[in-house]
XYZ file of C-alpha atoms in Angstrom:
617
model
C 222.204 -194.651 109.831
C 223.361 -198.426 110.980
C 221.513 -199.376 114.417
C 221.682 -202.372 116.656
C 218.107 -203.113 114.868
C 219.076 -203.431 110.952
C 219.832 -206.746 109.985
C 223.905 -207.507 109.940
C 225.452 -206.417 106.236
C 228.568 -208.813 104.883
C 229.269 -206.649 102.195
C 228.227 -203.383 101.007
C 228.762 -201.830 97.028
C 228.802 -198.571 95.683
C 228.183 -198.048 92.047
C 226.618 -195.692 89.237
C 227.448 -192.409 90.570
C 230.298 -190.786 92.444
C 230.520 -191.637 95.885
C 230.683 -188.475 97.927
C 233.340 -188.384 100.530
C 231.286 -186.762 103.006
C 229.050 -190.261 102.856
C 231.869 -192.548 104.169
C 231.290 -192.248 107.933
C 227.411 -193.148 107.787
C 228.633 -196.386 105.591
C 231.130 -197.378 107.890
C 228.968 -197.438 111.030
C 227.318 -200.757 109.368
C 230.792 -201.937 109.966
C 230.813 -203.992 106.993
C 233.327 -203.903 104.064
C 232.503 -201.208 101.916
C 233.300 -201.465 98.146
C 233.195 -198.861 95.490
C 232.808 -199.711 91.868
C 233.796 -197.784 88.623
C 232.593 -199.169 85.074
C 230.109 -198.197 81.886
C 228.133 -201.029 80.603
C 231.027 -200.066 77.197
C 233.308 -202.094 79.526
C 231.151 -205.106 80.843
C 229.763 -202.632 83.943
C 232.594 -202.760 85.678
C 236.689 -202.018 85.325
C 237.664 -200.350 89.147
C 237.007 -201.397 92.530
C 238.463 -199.502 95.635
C 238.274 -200.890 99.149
C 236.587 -197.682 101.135
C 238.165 -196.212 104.269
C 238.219 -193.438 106.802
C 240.469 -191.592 104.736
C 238.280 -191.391 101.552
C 235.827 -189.247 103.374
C 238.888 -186.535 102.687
C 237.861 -186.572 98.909
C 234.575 -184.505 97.164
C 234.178 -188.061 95.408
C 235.841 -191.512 96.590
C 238.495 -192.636 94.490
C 237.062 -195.065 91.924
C 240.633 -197.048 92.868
C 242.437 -199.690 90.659
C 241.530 -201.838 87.956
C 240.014 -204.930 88.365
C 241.978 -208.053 86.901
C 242.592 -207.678 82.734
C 241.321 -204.291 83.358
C 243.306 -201.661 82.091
C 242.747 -197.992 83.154
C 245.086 -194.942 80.891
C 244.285 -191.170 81.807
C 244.967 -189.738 78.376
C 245.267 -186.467 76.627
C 243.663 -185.120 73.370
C 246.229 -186.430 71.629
C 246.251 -189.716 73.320
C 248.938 -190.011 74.920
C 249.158 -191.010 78.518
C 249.914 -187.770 81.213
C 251.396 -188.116 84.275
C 250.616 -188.617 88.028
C 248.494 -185.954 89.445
C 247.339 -184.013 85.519
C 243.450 -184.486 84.953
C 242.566 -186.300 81.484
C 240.274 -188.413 80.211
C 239.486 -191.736 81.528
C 240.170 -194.799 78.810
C 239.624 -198.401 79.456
C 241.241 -201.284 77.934
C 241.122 -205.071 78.276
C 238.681 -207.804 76.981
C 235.676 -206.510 78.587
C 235.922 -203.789 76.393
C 232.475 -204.113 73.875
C 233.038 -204.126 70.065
C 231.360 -200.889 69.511
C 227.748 -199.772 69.601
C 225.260 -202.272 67.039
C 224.063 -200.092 63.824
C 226.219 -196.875 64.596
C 229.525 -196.677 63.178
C 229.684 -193.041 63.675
C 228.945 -193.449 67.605
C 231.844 -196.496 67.531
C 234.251 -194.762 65.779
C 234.232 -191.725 67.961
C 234.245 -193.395 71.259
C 236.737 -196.347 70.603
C 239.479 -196.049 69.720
C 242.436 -198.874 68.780
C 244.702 -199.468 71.704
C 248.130 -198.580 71.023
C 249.770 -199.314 74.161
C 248.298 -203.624 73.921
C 250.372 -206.024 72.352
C 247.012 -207.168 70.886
C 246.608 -206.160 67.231
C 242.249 -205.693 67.175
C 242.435 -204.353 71.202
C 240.504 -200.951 71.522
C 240.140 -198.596 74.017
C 236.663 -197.193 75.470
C 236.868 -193.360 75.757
C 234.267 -193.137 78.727
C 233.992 -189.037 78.559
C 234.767 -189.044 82.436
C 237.633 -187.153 84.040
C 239.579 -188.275 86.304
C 243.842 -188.245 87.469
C 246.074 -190.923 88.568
C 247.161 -190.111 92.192
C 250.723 -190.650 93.868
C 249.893 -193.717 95.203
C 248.494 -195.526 92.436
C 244.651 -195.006 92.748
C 242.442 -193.290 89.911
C 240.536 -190.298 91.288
C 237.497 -189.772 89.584
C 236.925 -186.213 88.460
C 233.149 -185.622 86.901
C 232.156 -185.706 83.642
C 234.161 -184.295 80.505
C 231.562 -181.974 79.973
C 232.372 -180.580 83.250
C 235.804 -179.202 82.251
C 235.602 -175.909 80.453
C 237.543 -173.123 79.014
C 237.325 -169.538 80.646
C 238.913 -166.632 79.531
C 241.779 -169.194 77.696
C 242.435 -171.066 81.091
C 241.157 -174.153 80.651
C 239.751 -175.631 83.819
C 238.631 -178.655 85.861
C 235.262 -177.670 87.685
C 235.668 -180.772 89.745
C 239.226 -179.453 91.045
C 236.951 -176.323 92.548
C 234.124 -178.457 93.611
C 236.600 -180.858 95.506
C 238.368 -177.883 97.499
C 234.692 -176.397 98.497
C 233.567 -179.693 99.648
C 236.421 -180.205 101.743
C 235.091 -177.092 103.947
C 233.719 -177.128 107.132
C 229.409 -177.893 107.119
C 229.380 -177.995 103.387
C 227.222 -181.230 102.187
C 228.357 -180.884 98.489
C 229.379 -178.484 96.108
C 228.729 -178.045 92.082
C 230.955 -175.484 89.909
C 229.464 -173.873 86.293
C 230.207 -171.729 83.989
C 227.015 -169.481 83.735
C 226.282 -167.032 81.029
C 223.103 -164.634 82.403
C 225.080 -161.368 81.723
C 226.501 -162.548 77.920
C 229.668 -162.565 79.673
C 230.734 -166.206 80.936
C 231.083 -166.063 84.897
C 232.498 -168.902 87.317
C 229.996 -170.033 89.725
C 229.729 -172.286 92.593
C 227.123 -173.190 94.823
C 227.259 -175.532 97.932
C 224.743 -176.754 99.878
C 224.814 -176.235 103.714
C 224.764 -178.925 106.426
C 222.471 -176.540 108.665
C 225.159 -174.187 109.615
C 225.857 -170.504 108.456
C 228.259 -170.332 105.452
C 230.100 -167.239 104.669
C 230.274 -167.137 100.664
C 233.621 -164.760 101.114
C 235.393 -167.616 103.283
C 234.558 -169.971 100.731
C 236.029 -168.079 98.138
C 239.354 -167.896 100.164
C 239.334 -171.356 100.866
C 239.289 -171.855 97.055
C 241.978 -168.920 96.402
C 244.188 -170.300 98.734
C 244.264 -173.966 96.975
C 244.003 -173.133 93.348
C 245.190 -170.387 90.647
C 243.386 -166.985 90.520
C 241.629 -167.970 87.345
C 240.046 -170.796 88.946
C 238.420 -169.093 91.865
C 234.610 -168.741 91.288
C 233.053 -164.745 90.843
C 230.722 -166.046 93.092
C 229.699 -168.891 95.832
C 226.219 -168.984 96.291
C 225.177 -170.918 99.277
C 221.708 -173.085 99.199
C 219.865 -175.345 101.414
C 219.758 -178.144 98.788
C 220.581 -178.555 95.390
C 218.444 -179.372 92.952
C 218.131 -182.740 91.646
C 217.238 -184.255 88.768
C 214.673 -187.207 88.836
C 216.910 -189.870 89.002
C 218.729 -188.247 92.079
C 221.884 -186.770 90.263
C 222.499 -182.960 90.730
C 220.189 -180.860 88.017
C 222.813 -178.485 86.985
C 220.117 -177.070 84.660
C 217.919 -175.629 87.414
C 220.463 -173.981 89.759
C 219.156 -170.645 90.288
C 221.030 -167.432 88.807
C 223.082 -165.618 91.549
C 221.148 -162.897 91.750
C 217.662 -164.751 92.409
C 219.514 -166.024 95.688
C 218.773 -164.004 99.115
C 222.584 -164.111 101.135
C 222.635 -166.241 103.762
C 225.013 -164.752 105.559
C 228.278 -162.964 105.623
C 228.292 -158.356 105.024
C 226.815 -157.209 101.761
C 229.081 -155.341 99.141
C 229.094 -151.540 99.262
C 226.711 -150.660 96.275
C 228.212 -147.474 96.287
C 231.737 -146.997 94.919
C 233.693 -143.907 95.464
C 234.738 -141.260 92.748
C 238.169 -143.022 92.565
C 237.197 -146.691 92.274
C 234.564 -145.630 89.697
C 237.163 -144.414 87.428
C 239.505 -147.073 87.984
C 236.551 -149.486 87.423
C 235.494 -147.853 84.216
C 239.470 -148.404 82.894
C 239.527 -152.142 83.964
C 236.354 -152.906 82.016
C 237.919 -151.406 79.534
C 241.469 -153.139 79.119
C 239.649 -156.720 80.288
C 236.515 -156.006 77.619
C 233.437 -157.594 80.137
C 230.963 -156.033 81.153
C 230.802 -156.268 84.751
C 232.974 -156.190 87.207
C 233.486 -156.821 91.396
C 235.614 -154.483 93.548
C 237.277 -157.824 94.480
C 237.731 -159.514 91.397
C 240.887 -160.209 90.540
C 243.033 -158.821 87.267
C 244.609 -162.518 86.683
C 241.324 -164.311 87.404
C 239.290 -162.056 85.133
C 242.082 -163.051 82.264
C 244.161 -160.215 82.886
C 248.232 -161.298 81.341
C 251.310 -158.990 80.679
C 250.348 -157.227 77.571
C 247.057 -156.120 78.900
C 248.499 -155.168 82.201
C 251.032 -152.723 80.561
C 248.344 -151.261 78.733
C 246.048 -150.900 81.893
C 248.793 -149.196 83.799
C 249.437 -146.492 80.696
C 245.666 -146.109 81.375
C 245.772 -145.241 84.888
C 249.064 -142.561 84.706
C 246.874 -141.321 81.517
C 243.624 -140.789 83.830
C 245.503 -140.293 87.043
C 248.963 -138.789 86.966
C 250.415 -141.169 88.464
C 253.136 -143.842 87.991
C 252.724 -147.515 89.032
C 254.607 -150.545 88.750
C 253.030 -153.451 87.276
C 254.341 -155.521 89.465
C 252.003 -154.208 92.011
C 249.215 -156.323 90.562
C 251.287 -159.485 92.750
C 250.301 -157.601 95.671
C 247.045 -155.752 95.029
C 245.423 -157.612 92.344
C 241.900 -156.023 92.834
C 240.758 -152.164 91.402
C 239.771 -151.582 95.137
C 243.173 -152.261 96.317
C 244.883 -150.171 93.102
C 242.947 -147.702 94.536
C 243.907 -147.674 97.841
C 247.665 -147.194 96.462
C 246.328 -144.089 94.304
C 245.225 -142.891 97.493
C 248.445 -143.071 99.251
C 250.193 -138.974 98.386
C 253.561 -138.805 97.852
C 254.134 -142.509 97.744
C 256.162 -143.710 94.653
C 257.524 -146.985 94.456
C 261.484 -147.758 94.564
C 261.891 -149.206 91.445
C 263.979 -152.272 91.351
C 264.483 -155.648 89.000
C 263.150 -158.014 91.786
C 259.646 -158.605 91.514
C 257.696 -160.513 94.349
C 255.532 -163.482 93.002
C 254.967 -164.905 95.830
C 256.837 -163.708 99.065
C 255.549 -165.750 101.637
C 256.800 -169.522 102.700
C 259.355 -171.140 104.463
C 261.486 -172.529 101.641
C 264.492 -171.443 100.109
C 263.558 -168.570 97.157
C 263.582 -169.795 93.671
C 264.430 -166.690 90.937
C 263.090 -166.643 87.853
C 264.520 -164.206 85.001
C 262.559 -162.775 82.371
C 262.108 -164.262 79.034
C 262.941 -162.218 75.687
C 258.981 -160.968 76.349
C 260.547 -159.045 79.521
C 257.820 -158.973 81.722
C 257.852 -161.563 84.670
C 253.991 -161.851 84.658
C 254.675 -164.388 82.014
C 255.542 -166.811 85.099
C 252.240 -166.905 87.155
C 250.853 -169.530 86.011
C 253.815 -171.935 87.274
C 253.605 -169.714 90.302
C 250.853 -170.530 91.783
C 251.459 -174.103 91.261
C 254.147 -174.157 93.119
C 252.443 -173.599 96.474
C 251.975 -171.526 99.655
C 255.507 -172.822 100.908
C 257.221 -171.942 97.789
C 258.504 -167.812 97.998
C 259.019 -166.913 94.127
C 260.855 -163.851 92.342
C 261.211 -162.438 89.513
C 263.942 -160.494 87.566
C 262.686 -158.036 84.917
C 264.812 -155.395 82.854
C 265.375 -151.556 84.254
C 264.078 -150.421 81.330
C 260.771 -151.126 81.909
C 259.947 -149.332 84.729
C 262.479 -147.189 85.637
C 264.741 -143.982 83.611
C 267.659 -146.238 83.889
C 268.938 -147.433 79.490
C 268.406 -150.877 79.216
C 271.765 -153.117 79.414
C 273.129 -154.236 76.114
C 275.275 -157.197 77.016
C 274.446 -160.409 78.946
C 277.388 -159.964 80.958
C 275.748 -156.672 81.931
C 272.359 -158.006 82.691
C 273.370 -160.925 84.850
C 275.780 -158.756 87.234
C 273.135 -156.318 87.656
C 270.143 -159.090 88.754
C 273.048 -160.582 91.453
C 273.193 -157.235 92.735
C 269.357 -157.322 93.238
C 269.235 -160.854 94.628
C 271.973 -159.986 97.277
C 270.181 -157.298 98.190
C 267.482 -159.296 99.452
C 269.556 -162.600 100.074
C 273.166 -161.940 100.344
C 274.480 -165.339 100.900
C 273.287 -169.215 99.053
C 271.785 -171.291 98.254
C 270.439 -169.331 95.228
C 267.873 -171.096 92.779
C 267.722 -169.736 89.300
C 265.614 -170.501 86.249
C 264.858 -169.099 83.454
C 262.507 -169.736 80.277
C 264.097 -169.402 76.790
C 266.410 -166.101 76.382
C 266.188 -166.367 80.229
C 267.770 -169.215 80.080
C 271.042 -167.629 78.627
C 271.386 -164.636 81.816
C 270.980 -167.930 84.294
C 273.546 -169.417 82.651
C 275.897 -166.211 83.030
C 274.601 -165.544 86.475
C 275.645 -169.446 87.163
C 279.166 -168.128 85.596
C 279.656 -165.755 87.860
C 278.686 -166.942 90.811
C 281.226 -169.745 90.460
C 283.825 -166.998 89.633
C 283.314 -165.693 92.839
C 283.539 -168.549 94.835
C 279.792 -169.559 95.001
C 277.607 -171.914 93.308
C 274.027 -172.087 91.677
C 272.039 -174.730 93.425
C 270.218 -174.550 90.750
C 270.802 -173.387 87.263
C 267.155 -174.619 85.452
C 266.608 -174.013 81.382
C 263.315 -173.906 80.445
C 263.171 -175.047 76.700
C 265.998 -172.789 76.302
C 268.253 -173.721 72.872
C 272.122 -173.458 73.290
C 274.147 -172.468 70.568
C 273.702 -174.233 67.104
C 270.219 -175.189 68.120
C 268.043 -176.072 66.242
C 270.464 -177.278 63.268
C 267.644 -178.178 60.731
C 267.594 -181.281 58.195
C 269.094 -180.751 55.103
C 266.501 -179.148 52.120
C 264.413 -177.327 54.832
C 263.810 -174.363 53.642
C 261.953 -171.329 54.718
C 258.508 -173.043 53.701
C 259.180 -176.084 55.546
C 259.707 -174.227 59.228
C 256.978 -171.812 58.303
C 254.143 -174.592 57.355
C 255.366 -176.788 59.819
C 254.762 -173.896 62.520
C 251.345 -173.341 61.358
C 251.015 -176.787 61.187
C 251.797 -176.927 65.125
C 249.522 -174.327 66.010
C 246.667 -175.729 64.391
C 247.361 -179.250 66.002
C 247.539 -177.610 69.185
C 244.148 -175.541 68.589
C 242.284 -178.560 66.988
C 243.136 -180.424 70.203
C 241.875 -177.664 72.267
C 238.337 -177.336 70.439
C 237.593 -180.926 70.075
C 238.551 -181.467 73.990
C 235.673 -179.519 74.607
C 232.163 -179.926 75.639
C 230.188 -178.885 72.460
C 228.815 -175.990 73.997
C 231.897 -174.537 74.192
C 233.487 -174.832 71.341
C 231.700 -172.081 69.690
C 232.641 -169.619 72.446
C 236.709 -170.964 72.094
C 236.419 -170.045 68.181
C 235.056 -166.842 68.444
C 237.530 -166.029 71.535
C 240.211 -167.115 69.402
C 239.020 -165.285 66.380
C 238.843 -162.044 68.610
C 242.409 -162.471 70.380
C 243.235 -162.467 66.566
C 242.013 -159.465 65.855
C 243.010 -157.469 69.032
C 246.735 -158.496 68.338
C 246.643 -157.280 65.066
C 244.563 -153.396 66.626
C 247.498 -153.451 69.137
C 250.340 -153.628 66.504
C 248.596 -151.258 64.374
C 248.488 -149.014 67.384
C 252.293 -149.519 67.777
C 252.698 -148.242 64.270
C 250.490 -145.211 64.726
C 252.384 -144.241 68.315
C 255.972 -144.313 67.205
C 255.117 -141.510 65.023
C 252.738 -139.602 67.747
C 254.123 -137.081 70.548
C 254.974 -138.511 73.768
C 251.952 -140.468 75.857
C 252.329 -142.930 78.872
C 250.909 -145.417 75.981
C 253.139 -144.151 73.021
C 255.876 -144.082 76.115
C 255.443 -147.899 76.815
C 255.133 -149.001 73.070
C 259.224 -147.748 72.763
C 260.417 -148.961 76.177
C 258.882 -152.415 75.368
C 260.367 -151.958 71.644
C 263.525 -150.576 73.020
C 263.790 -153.426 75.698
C 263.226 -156.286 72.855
C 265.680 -154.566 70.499
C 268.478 -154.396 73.401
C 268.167 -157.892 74.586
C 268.179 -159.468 70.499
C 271.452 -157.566 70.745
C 272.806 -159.081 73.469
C 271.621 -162.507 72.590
C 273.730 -162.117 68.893
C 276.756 -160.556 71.187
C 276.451 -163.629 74.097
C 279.044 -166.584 73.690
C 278.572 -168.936 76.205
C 281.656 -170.187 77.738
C 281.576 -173.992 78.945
C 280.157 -174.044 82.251
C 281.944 -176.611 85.423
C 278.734 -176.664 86.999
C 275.279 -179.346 86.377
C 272.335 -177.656 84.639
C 268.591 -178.907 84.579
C 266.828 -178.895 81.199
C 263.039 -178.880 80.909
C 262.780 -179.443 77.636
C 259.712 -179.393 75.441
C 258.922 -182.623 73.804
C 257.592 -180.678 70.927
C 260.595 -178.874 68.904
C 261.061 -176.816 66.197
C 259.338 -178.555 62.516
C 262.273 -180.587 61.068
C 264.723 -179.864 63.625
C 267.797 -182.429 63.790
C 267.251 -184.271 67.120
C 268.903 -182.642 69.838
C 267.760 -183.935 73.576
C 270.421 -181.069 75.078
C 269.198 -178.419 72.961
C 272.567 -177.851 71.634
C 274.011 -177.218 75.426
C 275.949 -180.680 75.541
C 279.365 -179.130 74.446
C 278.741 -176.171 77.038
C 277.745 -178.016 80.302
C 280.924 -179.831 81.278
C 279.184 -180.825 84.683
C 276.255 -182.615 83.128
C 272.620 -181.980 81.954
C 269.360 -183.269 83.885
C 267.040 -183.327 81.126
C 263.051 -183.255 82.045
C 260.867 -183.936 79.555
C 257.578 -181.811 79.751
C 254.609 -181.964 77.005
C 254.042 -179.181 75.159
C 256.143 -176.489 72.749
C 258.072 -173.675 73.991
C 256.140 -171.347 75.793
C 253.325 -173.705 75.848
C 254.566 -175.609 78.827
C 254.248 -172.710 81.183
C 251.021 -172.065 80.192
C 247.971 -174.455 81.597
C 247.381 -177.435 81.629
C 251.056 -178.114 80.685
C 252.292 -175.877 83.650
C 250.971 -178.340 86.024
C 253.702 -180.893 84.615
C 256.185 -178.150 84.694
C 255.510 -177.731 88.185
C 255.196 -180.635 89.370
C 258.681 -182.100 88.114
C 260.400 -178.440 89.026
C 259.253 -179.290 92.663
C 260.635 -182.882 92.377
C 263.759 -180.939 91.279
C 263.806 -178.772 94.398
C 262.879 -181.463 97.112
C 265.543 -183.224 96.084
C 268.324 -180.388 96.072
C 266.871 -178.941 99.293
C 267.740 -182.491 100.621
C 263.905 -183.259 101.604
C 262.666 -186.262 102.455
């Protein structure tokens, strides 16, 4: 720390490793200028500087800031194209301090530069540094760890420094370090922080991560150490932290070892329909990969084992087998079935309603749920079908009265906000409709990648070839990128996860097969009201004619369509929306924008989108 004995300090520079946030105040008490450089020796050492303040001591790592003069700093994709403000990428240089390449390996060049598209200069290259890092709102570059530090869990990919950032943020934690650890054969999210002296409550530190981040980002465990290891030249040994398990609680109550008869059974059913191995009472369904399909099946499980009914959308509010548990517990008590699904209930905003996609479940929408944030309440609309004894509606027109009813119910006067993703697209464009026949307005009527009539009109000699190779083609760009983002350790795990989605897809549509010919079970039961649902909504789709709507839509359109589709930035919806289109570009292919890390685009521009009609500053 800076006495009135050390010698007085002009200037002081940071440089080599992240700077940790919580190392700011002991720099500023020299009260000299305090500089923090960014740069590999690939880019003449160094291509950032950022003037350190109080503020930075906010961050798990100080910004690395803005690039020095002919510097040029791009956070990029794996296909190399630039993302936007706030998405974690890889960092690229570019500029004339760039090196030529590495002297007697080609291979080692080749891979890690790349020729600079985006420089006027015909020879200019890029240096792909491997580091991770996002461009903030306010111009700086926020450096993220290494790009063997993001991985992919369970199909979510994720950004361990996003998770080490919120824990370090906590109260008397001196730094954290997220991994992905695999001591049981089954992968596991782990953190570990290292206390500043005080008593940390691994269970807090979960929630403080929870309450920042999606489900499937939230570590199994937070194990809490005096130091953490460190390698000789001072950089955390992420090699030597200690399993879990060899790691005495510092604080905070112990877990029950002892699990009733009831949470034993349910237990035995989630390890079943999840496929690991072992499992917490307070694990959640989402964060242990849990999605729609697998939910429907686990709740045909439980009215198998239990003889009792449900609804799936219960997950929203007890996501944990203890909690599911609880509600087994609870005689007598059977839900009020009803279309309007809680996401997220709590906040202070106006509600935003999202309807069901031709898929019909609304668990499809989590992911751009819980980017949304804490202030944001969210709902969903799914079909009576699926849930209740009610026939499922054959007509649009049908569909969209019925989920206005609901709404009402709930909120019975505006401003109503209403998206929907593909087919749901169509019933908020009919709920819009009437609405506005009854006086009222959407204040928001959002498409996501939803195609209007005629779409997509394809280029003359496509045939059936063409749109099937060119979807095949798609998916294997978009799976190629995937594997060769990753850290080589994991790309064995992402092919054989891949490989075994595969192959559980095809068991569950031979199971289909087999059940429409067995006697009635809760699963055989579910396999026709799902094939029921989907057959009732293709028929309303054929039956639906949109009529031109007086009112301004928002389209969030994919910027990857349909193999040899005719350009079309309105999807086909220009003759239909008399009042205008707001068209939002967001990366990705159908369905593959509301899943991560595309969501957090989605999300991020949707909130832009609501700010601004909510009149915020």
């Amino acid at each position: 720390a800076a006495t009135g004995d050390n010698p007085p300090l002009k200037l002081i520079c940071t440089g080599g490793e992240a700077l940790p946030g919580a190392l700011v105040p002991r720099l500023l008490e020299w009260n000299a200028p305090v500089w923090n450089f960014y740069g590999p020796t690939e880019a003449t050492v160094w291509a950032s500087i950022h003037p350190v303040s109080a503020e930075d001591q906010e961050f798990a790592a100080v910004p690395i800031g803005r690039p020095l003069p002919d510097a040029r700093l791009y956070v990029m994709d794996d296909l190399g194209q630039r993302l936007p403000v706030g998405i974690p990428g890889e960092l690229c240089l570019g500029g004339p301090g760039v090196a030529r390449g590495y002297l007697n390996r080609p291979d080692l060049t080749e891979d890690r530069f790349i020729a600079d598209s985006f420089s006027a200069v015909g020879e200019a290259r890029l240096y792909r540094t491997g580091d991770r890092a996002r461009v903030l709102p306010n111009g700086l570059v926020e450096f993220l760890g290494r790009d063997d530090h993001q991985v992919k869990l369970r199909g979510f990919r994720i950004e361990l420094g996003e998770i080490e950032t919120v824990l370090s943020r906590q109260p008397q934690v001196g730094a954290a370090v997220a991994v992905v650890r695999h001591d049981d054969s089954e992968p596991r999210l782990v953190a570990y922080v290292e206390t500043q002296g005080a008593a940390l409550d691994p269970a807090t530190l979960r929630q403080a991560v929870a309450a920042a981040l999606p489900g499937y980002m939230v570590p199994s465990v937070v194990v809490v150490l005096d130091r953490l290891p460190l390698s000789a030249n001072g950089k955390i040994d992420r090699a030597a932290l200690p399993a879990p398990e060899a790691v005495v609680p510092q604080t905070g109550s112990a877990k029950t070892a002892s699990l009733e008869e009831l949470e034993l059974r349910l237990e035995r059913i989630w390890r079943s329909v999840l496929n690991v191995r072992s499992l917490d009472q307070d694990d959640s369904f989402f964060a242990l990969g849990g999605h729609s399909l697998l939910a429907l099946t686990l709740f045909a499980r439980v009215q198998e084992e239990f003889q009792r009914e449900l609804p799936v959308s219960s997950l929203f509010q007890a996501p944990t087998f203890r909690e599911q548990a609880n509600l087994l517990r609870m005689d007598g008590w059977k839900p009020r079935w009803t279309s309007l699904v809680p996401l997220h209930s709590s906040g202070t905003r106006p509600p935003l309603y999202f309807i069901h996609g031709g898929g019909g479940h609304v668990l499809f929408y989590r992911p751009l749920t819980a980017r949304l944030g804490p202030e944001q309440p969210v709902f969903g609309l799914q079909p009576v079908e699926l849930g209740s004894d009610l026939p499922p509606f054959r007509r649009i027109e049908d569909m969209a009265a019925h989920y206005l009813e609901e709404i009402r119910t709930f909120q019975p006067e505006g401003p109503y906000y209403l998206a929907g993703a593909s087919y749901g697209g169509r019933i908020v464009l009919e709920m819009a409709q009437q609405l506005r026949a009854n006086g009222e307005e959407a204040a928001l009527a959002a498409f996501l990648d939803t195609y209007g009539p005629g779409y997509p009109t394809l280029r003359p000699g496509t045939s059936r070839f063409h749109i099937i190779a060119g979807e095949l083609a798609r998916r294997v760009e978009h799976h190629a990128g995937s594997f060769t983002g990753l850290p080589p350790v994991e790309r064995l795990p992402y092919l054989r996860e891949k490989l075994q989605k595969g192959w559980e897809e095809r068991g569950e549509f031979i199971q289909l097969l087999r059940d429409r010919d067995r006697d009635a079970t809760p699963t055989a039961t579910l396999h026709a009201a799902l094939r029921d649902s989907r057959s009732a909504m293709t028929e309303a789709l054929v039956a639906y004619e949109p009529k031109p709507y007086e009112g301004r839509i928002t389209l969030f359109r994919a910027t990857r369509q349909p193999p040899r589709a005719k350009p079309d930035r309105h999807l086909g919806w220009g003759p239909i929306a008399l009042g205008g289109i707001d068209v939002i570009d967001v990366p990705g292919y159908h369905a593959a924008m509301i899943s991560e890390p595309r969501v957090r685009v989605l999300a991020s521009e949707l909130e832009e989108v609501l700010a601004r009609l909510r009149g915020d500053a």
